């Protein structure tokens, strides 16, 4: 079916949405053929959309479309015109579902930047089969949550399995140096997730396999193994430690509760290609044992403040509001560096080896400018790369739905994935 647009950006009046529009204008304007992209901005408020369009000087080639989330016919009229919907508007549990539902009805690909695990679980349960029937990709978590982890682990496993008889035992991502800011929209999404999720949903978040496809026999997420020690090793880290392979002290990584769940889903969706006994974990690298202890205590304290309703209400008043984000200086000078290692076993000889890799982006705030780049390239790839992408449909992860094609796109644009040969 021919569509008017390749990509429609929903949420372009928000902080990250504006960055996405800036990125698309800079990299895929009509003056840069053959990479020209037919795209438009869309949302609920025409006046705000026009302000963004004027402020960013998007020009006549970028249309403005108003739609009403509460009216399915209004959404369908918009979404049926595009090959891909890219949405940065959250909290997703609050306003994201109607867009996914319309994409499924209209046979339109979808990508977002959510990190709301309970909502991803809900979307997978409700729309996976219908999306498969329509042969479309619903791709969640296409920003700093969880592109580096998801594509990074895939890169490490692919490299390890190039040699025969290899079994991946463990992959670790260590977050190293970085500089970035905080957005009010992200804070609002976290707070909304805590306020709207049931107790059982919040408890389920502790399961590292909570986003895996459901077992038809039990109705519970599929587990790769019944070995209780495996689940314990795959669970979130809450303590300071030392990583002998990285030769550095470590602390809990704030994004592990999202990243590990998505990577485990990627493994399950690919029939355990990474291995049923593969463990993925994340840590923050710190300067010494005291810093490791302090960061572990700070992480635990922050989690407690978010969970308790009185302190959560206070944080709402003190932290940035939706629409607010890092300064221009932080946006421009931010960066991140990550390292990976994989323990690989040669099952024919019993010999163990270590594979090393890295991910880095040196020119832009990780959670916002780099996130805008990541989700924009995801949308462009869904729209333009066609037959180059894996023939996997449904509610998929970035690695399963786009894989090496997206990784190559991002490396070309400054989010560089490397494996040491």
GROMACS .gro file of C-alpha atoms in nm:
model
  421
    1UNK     CA    1   0.000   0.000   0.000
    2UNK     CA    2   0.134   0.343  -0.098
    3UNK     CA    3   0.158   0.591   0.190
    4UNK     CA    4   0.181   0.970   0.182
    5UNK     CA    5   0.459   0.979   0.443
    6UNK     CA    6   0.753   0.760   0.537
    7UNK     CA    7   0.753   0.877   0.900
    8UNK     CA    8   0.517   1.077   1.119
    9UNK     CA    9   0.659   1.214   1.446
   10UNK     CA   10   0.401   1.212   1.727
   11UNK     CA   11   0.505   1.417   2.032
   12UNK     CA   12   0.707   1.674   1.840
   13UNK     CA   13   0.608   1.951   2.083
   14UNK     CA   14   0.786   1.775   2.372
   15UNK     CA   15   1.152   1.808   2.463
   16UNK     CA   16   1.278   1.493   2.294
   17UNK     CA   17   1.030   1.525   2.009
   18UNK     CA   18   1.181   1.859   1.910
   19UNK     CA   19   1.527   1.701   1.908
   20UNK     CA   20   1.397   1.425   1.679
   21UNK     CA   21   1.262   1.688   1.439
   22UNK     CA   22   1.593   1.876   1.443
   23UNK     CA   23   1.775   1.552   1.366
   24UNK     CA   24   1.547   1.455   1.077
   25UNK     CA   25   1.569   1.804   0.931
   26UNK     CA   26   1.949   1.802   0.947
   27UNK     CA   27   2.003   1.449   0.814
   28UNK     CA   28   1.705   1.372   0.591
   29UNK     CA   29   1.587   1.699   0.439
   30UNK     CA   30   1.461   1.700   0.081
   31UNK     CA   31   1.785   1.870  -0.026
   32UNK     CA   32   1.987   1.563   0.065
   33UNK     CA   33   1.861   1.313  -0.189
   34UNK     CA   34   1.872   1.015  -0.227
   35UNK     CA   35   1.818   1.012   0.151
   36UNK     CA   36   1.512   1.232   0.125
   37UNK     CA   37   1.242   1.143   0.374
   38UNK     CA   38   0.874   1.225   0.345
   39UNK     CA   39   0.781   1.314   0.698
   40UNK     CA   40   0.535   1.512   0.905
   41UNK     CA   41   0.477   1.619   1.262
   42UNK     CA   42   0.156   1.533   1.446
   43UNK     CA   43  -0.010   1.584   1.781
   44UNK     CA   44  -0.317   1.699   1.968
   45UNK     CA   45  -0.265   2.076   1.965
   46UNK     CA   46  -0.237   2.254   1.632
   47UNK     CA   47  -0.119   2.581   1.787
   48UNK     CA   48   0.175   2.410   1.961
   49UNK     CA   49   0.257   2.212   1.648
   50UNK     CA   50   0.267   2.529   1.440
   51UNK     CA   51   0.496   2.693   1.697
   52UNK     CA   52   0.741   2.402   1.675
   53UNK     CA   53   0.723   2.399   1.296
   54UNK     CA   54   0.798   2.772   1.283
   55UNK     CA   55   1.068   2.764   1.553
   56UNK     CA   56   1.257   2.479   1.383
   57UNK     CA   57   1.204   2.626   1.033
   58UNK     CA   58   1.086   2.289   0.905
   59UNK     CA   59   0.966   2.431   0.576
   60UNK     CA   60   0.682   2.347   0.343
   61UNK     CA   61   0.799   1.988   0.284
   62UNK     CA   62   0.710   1.893   0.646
   63UNK     CA   63   0.335   1.882   0.701
   64UNK     CA   64   0.148   1.942   1.027
   65UNK     CA   65  -0.131   1.703   1.124
   66UNK     CA   66  -0.368   1.733   1.418
   67UNK     CA   67  -0.534   1.422   1.559
   68UNK     CA   68  -0.739   1.330   1.863
   69UNK     CA   69  -0.617   1.039   2.076
   70UNK     CA   70  -0.967   0.978   2.210
   71UNK     CA   71  -1.122   0.933   1.864
   72UNK     CA   72  -1.003   0.616   1.684
   73UNK     CA   73  -1.120   0.746   1.346
   74UNK     CA   74  -0.908   1.059   1.389
   75UNK     CA   75  -0.598   0.854   1.470
   76UNK     CA   76  -0.661   0.608   1.190
   77UNK     CA   77  -0.693   0.891   0.939
   78UNK     CA   78  -0.345   1.006   1.038
   79UNK     CA   79  -0.173   0.671   1.085
   80UNK     CA   80  -0.306   0.516   0.764
   81UNK     CA   81  -0.112   0.783   0.573
   82UNK     CA   82   0.234   0.685   0.698
   83UNK     CA   83   0.465   0.383   0.686
   84UNK     CA   84   0.600   0.448   1.037
   85UNK     CA   85   0.484   0.628   1.349
   86UNK     CA   86   0.762   0.752   1.576
   87UNK     CA   87   0.630   0.863   1.913
   88UNK     CA   88   0.817   1.037   2.192
   89UNK     CA   89   0.504   1.129   2.390
   90UNK     CA   90   0.471   0.977   2.734
   91UNK     CA   91   0.388   0.858   2.985
   92UNK     CA   92   0.318   0.573   2.746
   93UNK     CA   93   0.096   0.383   2.987
   94UNK     CA   94  -0.121   0.692   2.997
   95UNK     CA   95  -0.137   0.801   2.633
   96UNK     CA   96   0.058   0.549   2.425
   97UNK     CA   97  -0.181   0.257   2.380
   98UNK     CA   98  -0.428   0.422   2.136
   99UNK     CA   99  -0.142   0.492   1.895
  100UNK     CA  100  -0.020   0.131   1.903
  101UNK     CA  101  -0.375   0.008   1.859
  102UNK     CA  102  -0.425   0.234   1.556
  103UNK     CA  103  -0.094   0.121   1.404
  104UNK     CA  104  -0.213  -0.240   1.426
  105UNK     CA  105  -0.547  -0.154   1.269
  106UNK     CA  106  -0.381   0.040   0.986
  107UNK     CA  107  -0.085  -0.193   0.927
  108UNK     CA  108   0.170   0.075   1.019
  109UNK     CA  109   0.511   0.018   1.176
  110UNK     CA  110   0.576   0.181   1.513
  111UNK     CA  111   0.870   0.282   1.737
  112UNK     CA  112   0.903   0.466   2.067
  113UNK     CA  113   1.145   0.556   2.348
  114UNK     CA  114   0.956   0.409   2.642
  115UNK     CA  115   1.128   0.254   2.938
  116UNK     CA  116   0.799   0.157   3.107
  117UNK     CA  117   0.835  -0.219   3.149
  118UNK     CA  118   0.476  -0.291   3.268
  119UNK     CA  119   0.339  -0.109   2.965
  120UNK     CA  120   0.568  -0.298   2.725
  121UNK     CA  121   0.439  -0.620   2.883
  122UNK     CA  122   0.079  -0.505   2.826
  123UNK     CA  123   0.146  -0.406   2.465
  124UNK     CA  124   0.314  -0.739   2.390
  125UNK     CA  125   0.024  -0.934   2.539
  126UNK     CA  126  -0.244  -0.733   2.359
  127UNK     CA  127  -0.096  -0.673   2.016
  128UNK     CA  128   0.181  -0.922   1.934
  129UNK     CA  129  -0.033  -1.171   1.744
  130UNK     CA  130  -0.231  -0.904   1.557
  131UNK     CA  131   0.090  -0.726   1.456
  132UNK     CA  132   0.232  -1.055   1.326
  133UNK     CA  133  -0.081  -1.108   1.117
  134UNK     CA  134  -0.042  -0.759   0.968
  135UNK     CA  135   0.333  -0.817   0.919
  136UNK     CA  136   0.427  -0.498   1.100
  137UNK     CA  137   0.687  -0.423   1.365
  138UNK     CA  138   0.595  -0.265   1.699
  139UNK     CA  139   0.935  -0.169   1.839
  140UNK     CA  140   0.959  -0.037   2.195
  141UNK     CA  141   1.258   0.103   2.386
  142UNK     CA  142   1.443   0.261   2.092
  143UNK     CA  143   1.637   0.524   2.285
  144UNK     CA  144   1.915   0.513   2.543
  145UNK     CA  145   1.669   0.266   2.699
  146UNK     CA  146   1.762   0.010   2.548
  147UNK     CA  147   1.940   0.043   2.211
  148UNK     CA  148   2.301   0.022   2.341
  149UNK     CA  149   2.234  -0.287   2.552
  150UNK     CA  150   2.009  -0.466   2.305
  151UNK     CA  151   2.222  -0.411   1.995
  152UNK     CA  152   2.544  -0.445   2.194
  153UNK     CA  153   2.461  -0.791   2.326
  154UNK     CA  154   2.352  -0.902   1.980
  155UNK     CA  155   2.685  -0.780   1.842
  156UNK     CA  156   2.882  -0.976   2.102
  157UNK     CA  157   2.685  -1.297   2.049
  158UNK     CA  158   2.711  -1.275   1.670
  159UNK     CA  159   3.087  -1.232   1.694
  160UNK     CA  160   3.122  -1.524   1.937
  161UNK     CA  161   2.910  -1.761   1.728
  162UNK     CA  162   3.110  -1.705   1.411
  163UNK     CA  163   3.340  -1.979   1.534
  164UNK     CA  164   3.205  -2.335   1.560
  165UNK     CA  165   3.127  -2.507   1.890
  166UNK     CA  166   3.101  -2.179   2.081
  167UNK     CA  167   2.857  -2.121   2.367
  168UNK     CA  168   2.805  -1.778   2.520
  169UNK     CA  169   2.797  -1.808   2.898
  170UNK     CA  170   2.770  -1.448   3.011
  171UNK     CA  171   2.765  -1.095   2.871
  172UNK     CA  172   2.827  -0.789   3.086
  173UNK     CA  173   2.774  -0.425   2.993
  174UNK     CA  174   2.969  -0.177   3.203
  175UNK     CA  175   2.864   0.188   3.185
  176UNK     CA  176   3.178   0.400   3.203
  177UNK     CA  177   3.232   0.772   3.159
  178UNK     CA  178   2.929   0.977   3.067
  179UNK     CA  179   2.775   1.320   3.094
  180UNK     CA  180   2.409   1.410   3.055
  181UNK     CA  181   2.100   1.568   3.204
  182UNK     CA  182   1.748   1.484   3.315
  183UNK     CA  183   1.418   1.549   3.137
  184UNK     CA  184   1.087   1.622   3.305
  185UNK     CA  185   0.913   1.389   3.063
  186UNK     CA  186   1.126   1.095   3.172
  187UNK     CA  187   1.059   1.171   3.538
  188UNK     CA  188   0.685   1.193   3.467
  189UNK     CA  189   0.695   0.851   3.297
  190UNK     CA  190   0.873   0.689   3.593
  191UNK     CA  191   0.633   0.842   3.845
  192UNK     CA  192   0.330   0.747   3.638
  193UNK     CA  193   0.456   0.387   3.607
  194UNK     CA  194   0.485   0.360   3.985
  195UNK     CA  195   0.144   0.518   4.043
  196UNK     CA  196  -0.056   0.327   3.783
  197UNK     CA  197   0.101  -0.019   3.806
  198UNK     CA  198  -0.061  -0.273   4.033
  199UNK     CA  199   0.134  -0.431   4.317
  200UNK     CA  200   0.156  -0.756   4.121
  201UNK     CA  201   0.294  -0.568   3.819
  202UNK     CA  202   0.558  -0.397   4.028
  203UNK     CA  203   0.653  -0.727   4.191
  204UNK     CA  204   0.682  -0.885   3.847
  205UNK     CA  205   0.944  -0.623   3.754
  206UNK     CA  206   1.188  -0.806   3.978
  207UNK     CA  207   1.186  -1.103   3.741
  208UNK     CA  208   1.467  -1.060   3.485
  209UNK     CA  209   1.254  -1.256   3.236
  210UNK     CA  210   0.931  -1.060   3.291
  211UNK     CA  211   0.916  -0.940   2.927
  212UNK     CA  212   0.966  -1.284   2.775
  213UNK     CA  213   0.679  -1.427   2.567
  214UNK     CA  214   0.419  -1.605   2.777
  215UNK     CA  215   0.424  -1.980   2.821
  216UNK     CA  216   0.089  -2.108   2.680
  217UNK     CA  217   0.077  -2.378   2.946
  218UNK     CA  218   0.124  -2.154   3.250
  219UNK     CA  219   0.047  -1.803   3.130
  220UNK     CA  220   0.375  -1.687   3.282
  221UNK     CA  221   0.682  -1.547   3.103
  222UNK     CA  222   0.900  -1.818   2.953
  223UNK     CA  223   1.214  -1.894   3.151
  224UNK     CA  224   1.525  -2.019   2.970
  225UNK     CA  225   1.610  -2.263   3.248
  226UNK     CA  226   1.473  -2.411   3.569
  227UNK     CA  227   1.811  -2.366   3.735
  228UNK     CA  228   1.750  -2.125   4.029
  229UNK     CA  229   2.113  -2.016   4.033
  230UNK     CA  230   2.079  -1.888   3.675
  231UNK     CA  231   1.784  -1.665   3.768
  232UNK     CA  232   1.975  -1.535   4.071
  233UNK     CA  233   2.276  -1.445   3.855
  234UNK     CA  234   2.048  -1.272   3.604
  235UNK     CA  235   1.871  -1.065   3.871
  236UNK     CA  236   1.943  -0.698   3.933
  237UNK     CA  237   2.256  -0.596   4.118
  238UNK     CA  238   2.205  -0.392   4.436
  239UNK     CA  239   2.552  -0.413   4.589
  240UNK     CA  240   2.896  -0.264   4.522
  241UNK     CA  241   3.151  -0.500   4.370
  242UNK     CA  242   3.464  -0.552   4.168
  243UNK     CA  243   3.480  -0.670   3.806
  244UNK     CA  244   3.810  -0.853   3.748
  245UNK     CA  245   3.763  -0.855   3.371
  246UNK     CA  246   3.709  -0.478   3.363
  247UNK     CA  247   3.967  -0.432   3.640
  248UNK     CA  248   3.740  -0.179   3.807
  249UNK     CA  249   3.503  -0.138   4.100
  250UNK     CA  250   3.135  -0.146   4.016
  251UNK     CA  251   2.799  -0.019   4.145
  252UNK     CA  252   2.438  -0.086   4.045
  253UNK     CA  253   2.345   0.061   3.706
  254UNK     CA  254   2.024   0.263   3.712
  255UNK     CA  255   1.892   0.126   3.382
  256UNK     CA  256   1.947  -0.245   3.447
  257UNK     CA  257   1.581  -0.299   3.538
  258UNK     CA  258   1.479  -0.211   3.183
  259UNK     CA  259   1.778  -0.310   2.970
  260UNK     CA  260   1.817  -0.666   3.101
  261UNK     CA  261   1.447  -0.741   3.057
  262UNK     CA  262   1.454  -0.632   2.695
  263UNK     CA  263   1.773  -0.825   2.614
  264UNK     CA  264   1.623  -1.138   2.768
  265UNK     CA  265   1.312  -1.087   2.555
  266UNK     CA  266   1.535  -1.061   2.247
  267UNK     CA  267   1.692  -1.394   2.337
  268UNK     CA  268   1.354  -1.562   2.388
  269UNK     CA  269   1.208  -1.419   2.064
  270UNK     CA  270   1.497  -1.573   1.873
  271UNK     CA  271   1.441  -1.920   2.021
  272UNK     CA  272   1.725  -1.872   2.271
  273UNK     CA  273   1.986  -1.793   2.007
  274UNK     CA  274   2.204  -1.639   2.277
  275UNK     CA  275   2.176  -1.962   2.476
  276UNK     CA  276   1.945  -2.088   2.748
  277UNK     CA  277   2.217  -2.045   3.007
  278UNK     CA  278   2.345  -1.706   2.890
  279UNK     CA  279   2.332  -1.440   3.165
  280UNK     CA  280   2.324  -1.070   3.082
  281UNK     CA  281   2.399  -0.810   3.349
  282UNK     CA  282   2.491  -0.444   3.377
  283UNK     CA  283   2.704  -0.237   3.613
  284UNK     CA  284   2.837   0.116   3.649
  285UNK     CA  285   3.214   0.149   3.662
  286UNK     CA  286   3.334   0.373   3.946
  287UNK     CA  287   3.667   0.504   4.070
  288UNK     CA  288   3.708   0.298   4.388
  289UNK     CA  289   3.543   0.094   4.665
  290UNK     CA  290   3.413   0.399   4.855
  291UNK     CA  291   3.247   0.540   4.544
  292UNK     CA  292   3.097   0.197   4.471
  293UNK     CA  293   2.946   0.185   4.819
  294UNK     CA  294   2.816   0.542   4.800
  295UNK     CA  295   2.652   0.487   4.461
  296UNK     CA  296   2.490   0.162   4.578
  297UNK     CA  297   2.346   0.338   4.883
  298UNK     CA  298   2.229   0.632   4.672
  299UNK     CA  299   2.056   0.398   4.426
  300UNK     CA  300   1.876   0.218   4.708
  301UNK     CA  301   1.775   0.547   4.871
  302UNK     CA  302   1.644   0.690   4.543
  303UNK     CA  303   1.438   0.376   4.485
  304UNK     CA  304   1.285   0.404   4.830
  305UNK     CA  305   1.193   0.769   4.775
  306UNK     CA  306   1.020   0.684   4.448
  307UNK     CA  307   0.821   0.395   4.594
  308UNK     CA  308   0.684   0.577   4.899
  309UNK     CA  309   0.383   0.800   4.807
  310UNK     CA  310   0.470   1.096   5.038
  311UNK     CA  311   0.826   1.130   4.911
  312UNK     CA  312   0.709   1.071   4.553
  313UNK     CA  313   0.465   1.362   4.585
  314UNK     CA  314   0.749   1.583   4.710
  315UNK     CA  315   0.974   1.479   4.421
  316UNK     CA  316   0.701   1.581   4.177
  317UNK     CA  317   0.725   1.936   4.309
  318UNK     CA  318   1.104   1.953   4.313
  319UNK     CA  319   1.207   1.775   3.992
  320UNK     CA  320   1.176   1.912   3.636
  321UNK     CA  321   0.827   1.913   3.483
  322UNK     CA  322   0.732   1.756   3.148
  323UNK     CA  323   0.871   1.966   2.862
  324UNK     CA  324   1.181   2.061   3.057
  325UNK     CA  325   1.521   1.905   2.993
  326UNK     CA  326   1.898   1.957   2.995
  327UNK     CA  327   2.060   2.287   2.901
  328UNK     CA  328   2.196   2.347   2.554
  329UNK     CA  329   2.548   2.304   2.691
  330UNK     CA  330   2.467   1.959   2.830
  331UNK     CA  331   2.284   1.861   2.511
  332UNK     CA  332   2.587   1.950   2.301
  333UNK     CA  333   2.869   1.835   2.530
  334UNK     CA  334   2.713   1.519   2.670
  335UNK     CA  335   2.851   1.176   2.585
  336UNK     CA  336   2.863   0.814   2.695
  337UNK     CA  337   3.115   0.530   2.688
  338UNK     CA  338   3.031   0.166   2.756
  339UNK     CA  339   3.238  -0.150   2.753
  340UNK     CA  340   3.122  -0.508   2.710
  341UNK     CA  341   3.274  -0.846   2.774
  342UNK     CA  342   3.146  -1.192   2.694
  343UNK     CA  343   3.260  -1.520   2.843
  344UNK     CA  344   3.259  -1.779   2.566
  345UNK     CA  345   3.304  -2.154   2.604
  346UNK     CA  346   3.437  -2.386   2.332
  347UNK     CA  347   3.223  -2.691   2.409
  348UNK     CA  348   3.447  -2.917   2.202
  349UNK     CA  349   3.760  -2.843   2.405
  350UNK     CA  350   3.626  -2.697   2.730
  351UNK     CA  351   3.841  -2.387   2.678
  352UNK     CA  352   3.697  -2.052   2.793
  353UNK     CA  353   3.781  -1.721   2.629
  354UNK     CA  354   3.678  -1.358   2.672
  355UNK     CA  355   3.546  -1.137   2.393
  356UNK     CA  356   3.550  -0.759   2.439
  357UNK     CA  357   3.354  -0.477   2.281
  358UNK     CA  358   3.254  -0.115   2.326
  359UNK     CA  359   2.984   0.139   2.251
  360UNK     CA  360   3.041   0.512   2.256
  361UNK     CA  361   2.879   0.835   2.143
  362UNK     CA  362   3.087   1.145   2.207
  363UNK     CA  363   2.880   1.435   2.077
  364UNK     CA  364   2.549   1.473   2.257
  365UNK     CA  365   2.359   1.409   2.577
  366UNK     CA  366   2.289   1.032   2.606
  367UNK     CA  367   1.927   1.045   2.719
  368UNK     CA  368   1.813   1.315   2.480
  369UNK     CA  369   2.027   1.408   2.180
  370UNK     CA  370   2.153   1.050   2.139
  371UNK     CA  371   1.808   0.909   2.217
  372UNK     CA  372   1.661   1.134   1.947
  373UNK     CA  373   1.920   1.002   1.703
  374UNK     CA  374   1.855   0.639   1.798
  375UNK     CA  375   1.479   0.650   1.763
  376UNK     CA  376   1.498   0.861   1.446
  377UNK     CA  377   1.732   0.612   1.281
  378UNK     CA  378   1.502   0.330   1.393
  379UNK     CA  379   1.209   0.498   1.223
  380UNK     CA  380   1.407   0.575   0.907
  381UNK     CA  381   1.528   0.217   0.890
  382UNK     CA  382   1.174   0.081   0.931
  383UNK     CA  383   1.059   0.313   0.653
  384UNK     CA  384   1.341   0.280   0.401
  385UNK     CA  385   1.537  -0.039   0.461
  386UNK     CA  386   1.255  -0.278   0.374
  387UNK     CA  387   1.387  -0.617   0.267
  388UNK     CA  388   1.721  -0.559   0.440
  389UNK     CA  389   1.556  -0.598   0.780
  390UNK     CA  390   1.495  -0.932   0.953
  391UNK     CA  391   1.162  -1.090   0.858
  392UNK     CA  392   1.042  -1.075   1.217
  393UNK     CA  393   0.710  -0.910   1.301
  394UNK     CA  394   0.494  -0.846   1.604
  395UNK     CA  395   0.596  -0.667   1.923
  396UNK     CA  396   0.970  -0.698   1.877
  397UNK     CA  397   1.287  -0.549   2.019
  398UNK     CA  398   1.530  -0.330   1.821
  399UNK     CA  399   1.776  -0.619   1.779
  400UNK     CA  400   1.509  -0.865   1.666
  401UNK     CA  401   1.320  -0.624   1.439
  402UNK     CA  402   1.612  -0.434   1.287
  403UNK     CA  403   1.936  -0.594   1.409
  404UNK     CA  404   2.269  -0.528   1.233
  405UNK     CA  405   2.107  -0.289   0.984
  406UNK     CA  406   2.021  -0.045   1.262
  407UNK     CA  407   2.356  -0.100   1.431
  408UNK     CA  408   2.536  -0.004   1.111
  409UNK     CA  409   2.315   0.303   1.066
  410UNK     CA  410   2.392   0.423   1.418
  411UNK     CA  411   2.765   0.358   1.387
  412UNK     CA  412   2.766   0.571   1.073
  413UNK     CA  413   2.595   0.850   1.269
  414UNK     CA  414   2.828   0.850   1.570
  415UNK     CA  415   2.687   0.584   1.804
  416UNK     CA  416   2.976   0.347   1.742
  417UNK     CA  417   2.958  -0.027   1.818
  418UNK     CA  418   3.291  -0.215   1.813
  419UNK     CA  419   3.415  -0.567   1.885
  420UNK     CA  420   3.781  -0.636   1.949
  421UNK     CA  421   3.892  -0.899   1.700
   0.00000   0.00000   0.00000
